[in-house]
Structure formats: structure tokens, C-alpha cells
GROMACS .gro file of C-alpha atoms in nm:
model
  191
    1UNK     CA    1   3.758  -0.028  -2.903
    2UNK     CA    2   3.721  -0.432  -2.926
    3UNK     CA    3   3.358  -0.545  -2.791
    4UNK     CA    4   3.467  -0.656  -2.364
    5UNK     CA    5   3.558  -0.233  -2.322
    6UNK     CA    6   3.208  -0.199  -2.527
    7UNK     CA    7   3.040  -0.417  -2.252
    8UNK     CA    8   3.215  -0.295  -1.981
    9UNK     CA    9   3.184   0.064  -2.107
   10UNK     CA   10   2.771  -0.007  -2.106
   11UNK     CA   11   2.739  -0.217  -1.803
   12UNK     CA   12   2.948   0.044  -1.640
   13UNK     CA   13   2.684   0.295  -1.754
   14UNK     CA   14   2.371   0.107  -1.702
   15UNK     CA   15   2.490   0.026  -1.285
   16UNK     CA   16   2.567   0.456  -1.301
   17UNK     CA   17   2.189   0.495  -1.455
   18UNK     CA   18   2.041   0.280  -1.207
   19UNK     CA   19   2.243   0.464  -0.915
   20UNK     CA   20   2.114   0.817  -1.053
   21UNK     CA   21   1.835   0.693  -1.058
   22UNK     CA   22   1.770   0.536  -0.663
   23UNK     CA   23   1.939   0.842  -0.589
   24UNK     CA   24   1.647   1.090  -0.783
   25UNK     CA   25   1.384   0.859  -0.592
   26UNK     CA   26   1.509   0.846  -0.267
   27UNK     CA   27   1.539   1.278  -0.266
   28UNK     CA   28   1.198   1.346  -0.297
   29UNK     CA   29   0.981   1.484  -0.075
   30UNK     CA   30   0.926   1.240   0.201
   31UNK     CA   31   0.673   1.548   0.370
   32UNK     CA   32   0.325   1.339   0.449
   33UNK     CA   33   0.025   1.576   0.443
   34UNK     CA   34  -0.339   1.529   0.711
   35UNK     CA   35  -0.530   1.296   0.621
   36UNK     CA   36  -0.897   1.264   0.546
   37UNK     CA   37  -1.137   1.300   0.724
   38UNK     CA   38  -1.412   1.035   0.687
   39UNK     CA   39  -1.732   1.162   0.518
   40UNK     CA   40  -1.978   1.193   0.730
   41UNK     CA   41  -2.326   1.065   0.553
   42UNK     CA   42  -2.563   1.380   0.654
   43UNK     CA   43  -3.005   1.283   0.726
   44UNK     CA   44  -3.072   0.934   0.875
   45UNK     CA   45  -2.932   0.643   0.790
   46UNK     CA   46  -2.904   0.246   0.906
   47UNK     CA   47  -2.578  -0.066   0.975
   48UNK     CA   48  -2.516  -0.330   0.905
   49UNK     CA   49  -2.250  -0.468   1.059
   50UNK     CA   50  -2.032  -0.787   0.874
   51UNK     CA   51  -1.845  -1.002   0.992
   52UNK     CA   52  -1.542  -1.066   0.791
   53UNK     CA   53  -1.228  -1.374   0.798
   54UNK     CA   54  -0.856  -1.258   0.717
   55UNK     CA   55  -0.989  -1.464   0.324
   56UNK     CA   56  -1.290  -1.293   0.272
   57UNK     CA   57  -1.113  -0.956   0.343
   58UNK     CA   58  -0.817  -0.966   0.169
   59UNK     CA   59  -1.049  -1.101  -0.167
   60UNK     CA   60  -1.226  -0.787  -0.091
   61UNK     CA   61  -0.917  -0.539  -0.108
   62UNK     CA   62  -0.729  -0.687  -0.349
   63UNK     CA   63  -1.001  -0.652  -0.558
   64UNK     CA   64  -1.039  -0.320  -0.588
   65UNK     CA   65  -0.687  -0.232  -0.537
   66UNK     CA   66  -0.657  -0.451  -0.901
   67UNK     CA   67  -0.969  -0.205  -0.967
   68UNK     CA   68  -0.779   0.167  -0.915
   69UNK     CA   69  -0.464  -0.015  -1.084
   70UNK     CA   70  -0.601  -0.016  -1.385
   71UNK     CA   71  -0.309  -0.269  -1.517
   72UNK     CA   72  -0.073  -0.092  -1.368
   73UNK     CA   73   0.317  -0.181  -1.455
   74UNK     CA   74   0.360  -0.252  -1.112
   75UNK     CA   75   0.149  -0.494  -0.935
   76UNK     CA   76   0.065  -0.405  -0.545
   77UNK     CA   77  -0.136  -0.719  -0.331
   78UNK     CA   78  -0.223  -0.747   0.029
   79UNK     CA   79  -0.168  -1.044   0.231
   80UNK     CA   80  -0.378  -1.089   0.534
   81UNK     CA   81  -0.183  -1.380   0.753
   82UNK     CA   82  -0.102  -1.189   1.116
   83UNK     CA   83  -0.046  -0.923   1.082
   84UNK     CA   84  -0.111  -0.704   0.668
   85UNK     CA   85   0.159  -0.771   0.444
   86UNK     CA   86   0.139  -0.536   0.058
   87UNK     CA   87   0.374  -0.752  -0.174
   88UNK     CA   88   0.491  -0.581  -0.514
   89UNK     CA   89   0.788  -0.598  -0.657
   90UNK     CA   90   1.010  -0.240  -0.794
   91UNK     CA   91   1.188  -0.296  -1.180
   92UNK     CA   92   1.520  -0.126  -1.229
   93UNK     CA   93   1.671  -0.186  -1.559
   94UNK     CA   94   1.511  -0.531  -1.659
   95UNK     CA   95   1.600  -0.609  -1.352
   96UNK     CA   96   1.279  -0.701  -1.088
   97UNK     CA   97   1.328  -0.655  -0.723
   98UNK     CA   98   1.054  -0.794  -0.499
   99UNK     CA   99   0.911  -0.610  -0.219
  100UNK     CA  100   0.761  -0.737   0.130
  101UNK     CA  101   0.617  -0.498   0.333
  102UNK     CA  102   0.430  -0.549   0.666
  103UNK     CA  103   0.175  -0.416   0.903
  104UNK     CA  104  -0.012  -0.378   1.227
  105UNK     CA  105  -0.395  -0.266   1.101
  106UNK     CA  106  -0.499   0.025   1.346
  107UNK     CA  107  -0.852   0.146   1.333
  108UNK     CA  108  -0.885   0.507   1.393
  109UNK     CA  109  -1.164   0.642   1.601
  110UNK     CA  110  -1.360   0.730   1.246
  111UNK     CA  111  -1.365   0.429   1.136
  112UNK     CA  112  -1.073   0.476   0.814
  113UNK     CA  113  -0.773   0.172   0.880
  114UNK     CA  114  -0.410   0.321   0.949
  115UNK     CA  115  -0.155   0.032   0.848
  116UNK     CA  116   0.189   0.143   1.065
  117UNK     CA  117   0.494  -0.084   0.875
  118UNK     CA  118   0.624  -0.354   1.175
  119UNK     CA  119   0.892  -0.418   0.886
  120UNK     CA  120   0.971  -0.507   0.516
  121UNK     CA  121   1.175  -0.744   0.328
  122UNK     CA  122   1.350  -0.629  -0.029
  123UNK     CA  123   1.560  -0.874  -0.189
  124UNK     CA  124   1.860  -0.856  -0.048
  125UNK     CA  125   1.887  -0.485   0.024
  126UNK     CA  126   1.925  -0.342   0.365
  127UNK     CA  127   1.741  -0.031   0.298
  128UNK     CA  128   1.481   0.205   0.557
  129UNK     CA  129   1.122   0.133   0.637
  130UNK     CA  130   1.082   0.550   0.508
  131UNK     CA  131   1.270   0.489   0.184
  132UNK     CA  132   1.084   0.153   0.031
  133UNK     CA  133   0.742   0.348   0.109
  134UNK     CA  134   0.883   0.687  -0.095
  135UNK     CA  135   0.969   0.439  -0.332
  136UNK     CA  136   0.613   0.278  -0.410
  137UNK     CA  137   0.474   0.672  -0.317
  138UNK     CA  138   0.655   0.751  -0.666
  139UNK     CA  139   0.687   0.417  -0.839
  140UNK     CA  140   0.364   0.250  -0.806
  141UNK     CA  141   0.026   0.491  -0.860
  142UNK     CA  142  -0.204   0.356  -0.523
  143UNK     CA  143  -0.549   0.380  -0.553
  144UNK     CA  144  -0.673   0.717  -0.385
  145UNK     CA  145  -0.769   0.578  -0.095
  146UNK     CA  146  -0.462   0.430   0.001
  147UNK     CA  147  -0.289   0.695   0.146
  148UNK     CA  148   0.154   0.693   0.144
  149UNK     CA  149   0.296   0.867   0.445
  150UNK     CA  150   0.655   0.807   0.433
  151UNK     CA  151   0.801   1.006   0.730
  152UNK     CA  152   0.520   0.815   0.964
  153UNK     CA  153   0.620   0.542   0.833
  154UNK     CA  154   0.205   0.381   0.769
  155UNK     CA  155  -0.070   0.342   0.549
  156UNK     CA  156  -0.352   0.514   0.541
  157UNK     CA  157  -0.698   0.354   0.426
  158UNK     CA  158  -0.999   0.602   0.372
  159UNK     CA  159  -1.252   0.319   0.354
  160UNK     CA  160  -1.508   0.577   0.358
  161UNK     CA  161  -1.363   0.675   0.009
  162UNK     CA  162  -1.445   0.338  -0.106
  163UNK     CA  163  -1.640   0.353  -0.458
  164UNK     CA  164  -1.919   0.188  -0.329
  165UNK     CA  165  -2.219   0.225  -0.559
  166UNK     CA  166  -2.549   0.391  -0.372
  167UNK     CA  167  -2.367   0.611  -0.118
  168UNK     CA  168  -2.271   0.354   0.085
  169UNK     CA  169  -1.987   0.431   0.368
  170UNK     CA  170  -1.753   0.147   0.501
  171UNK     CA  171  -1.626   0.144   0.845
  172UNK     CA  172  -1.403  -0.080   1.034
  173UNK     CA  173  -1.503  -0.196   1.428
  174UNK     CA  174  -1.243  -0.407   1.503
  175UNK     CA  175  -0.931  -0.570   1.338
  176UNK     CA  176  -0.869  -0.848   1.577
  177UNK     CA  177  -0.660  -1.057   1.295
  178UNK     CA  178  -0.487  -1.255   1.604
  179UNK     CA  179  -0.884  -1.418   1.615
  180UNK     CA  180  -0.978  -1.377   1.268
  181UNK     CA  181  -1.252  -1.183   1.295
  182UNK     CA  182  -1.318  -0.845   1.138
  183UNK     CA  183  -1.594  -0.688   1.162
  184UNK     CA  184  -1.699  -0.324   0.970
  185UNK     CA  185  -1.983  -0.136   0.921
  186UNK     CA  186  -2.191  -0.090   0.621
  187UNK     CA  187  -2.433   0.263   0.696
  188UNK     CA  188  -2.610   0.292   0.432
  189UNK     CA  189  -2.835   0.656   0.399
  190UNK     CA  190  -3.188   0.646   0.450
  191UNK     CA  191  -3.408   0.838   0.117
   0.00000   0.00000   0.00000
């Protein structure tokens, strides 16, 4: 066999393996479990209200994501503009494909944050949002306080589950990105 035929069969094998890999990822369960309830601080507490800008919140969020991911091979970065953007990369057989997902933030009654997917960009591919979220959930070890809900096309941010020292708890009160107003409450238990 000449080199051309060997190269052709090798390339065909890699393409088939990539397709099988994507089908395995897509074929895994897309069931979403219930979102956790916000942790209640028992006993007396004090509340500190903090007004943050998009830039402030983006910096804090990315710091917590970096710490929780601890040098994972597939980085996730949060960008805050008029919506919340999660940017990542998927690597399939040495090909890196950029993934950009856009979300609208929704403050929950318990002070947690729900990111509802509004659009996505994944290279030149046309994939449904639920498929991209499933691949993200199955490929990237996200922090335990970021819960991907594939079927609902959303990501739940459990602010009460952030690893903050001193038993402090963070709650979102307002998330108005158009006005650059993010209002958070820091609940501090009394001793």
C-alpha cells in the first residue's frame, strides 16, 4: 500500500471516531434534576447590600470559576455585556472549536440566579442549544454551584453554595445589565 492510501484510511478512521464520540456525548441523558434550595442561615443575621457593576461581577465570577475548575483542560470564561456570555472551547482530535453561549439572567425568589440560554455560536456548526449544553455538561467539570439543566436550556447558579469563608451567604436582589446595576446581599450570621 502506498502512503496516500494509508493517509486516507487514517483520516477516515479519525473522522469516524470523532462522529462516534459526538454521538456518544449527544446520546447521554439530558434529564435535569431539581435545583437546590438556597441554604438558610439559621439564627440572627445581618445583611449587607452591595451594588456591583458588570465588570465587578464578571471579575468575581471568573475568579470563583478558575478556583473551582483548578486548571481543567477546557476553560470556561464568563463575560458580562448586555447578557451573560459563557465562552469555552471543545477539542475533538486536536481540533479546537470555540463555543459562545448567551444567557439572560433571572433572579430567583431565593436569591439564586438562573441563566436562560438565548443564543449560541459554535464555529460554523448549526447545533441545537440543548446539544451544546449537554456537551458542556459532559465535557467540562463545572463547579458544583453551576448546574447545567439541558432540557430547560439553562444554567442554575447556586449563589448560596459559593465557597465563602465565615458562613457568609450571597443572594442576588437585582440583575439589570442594561442599566449596569447588579445588587447583591451578603448575609452575615451573628455569633
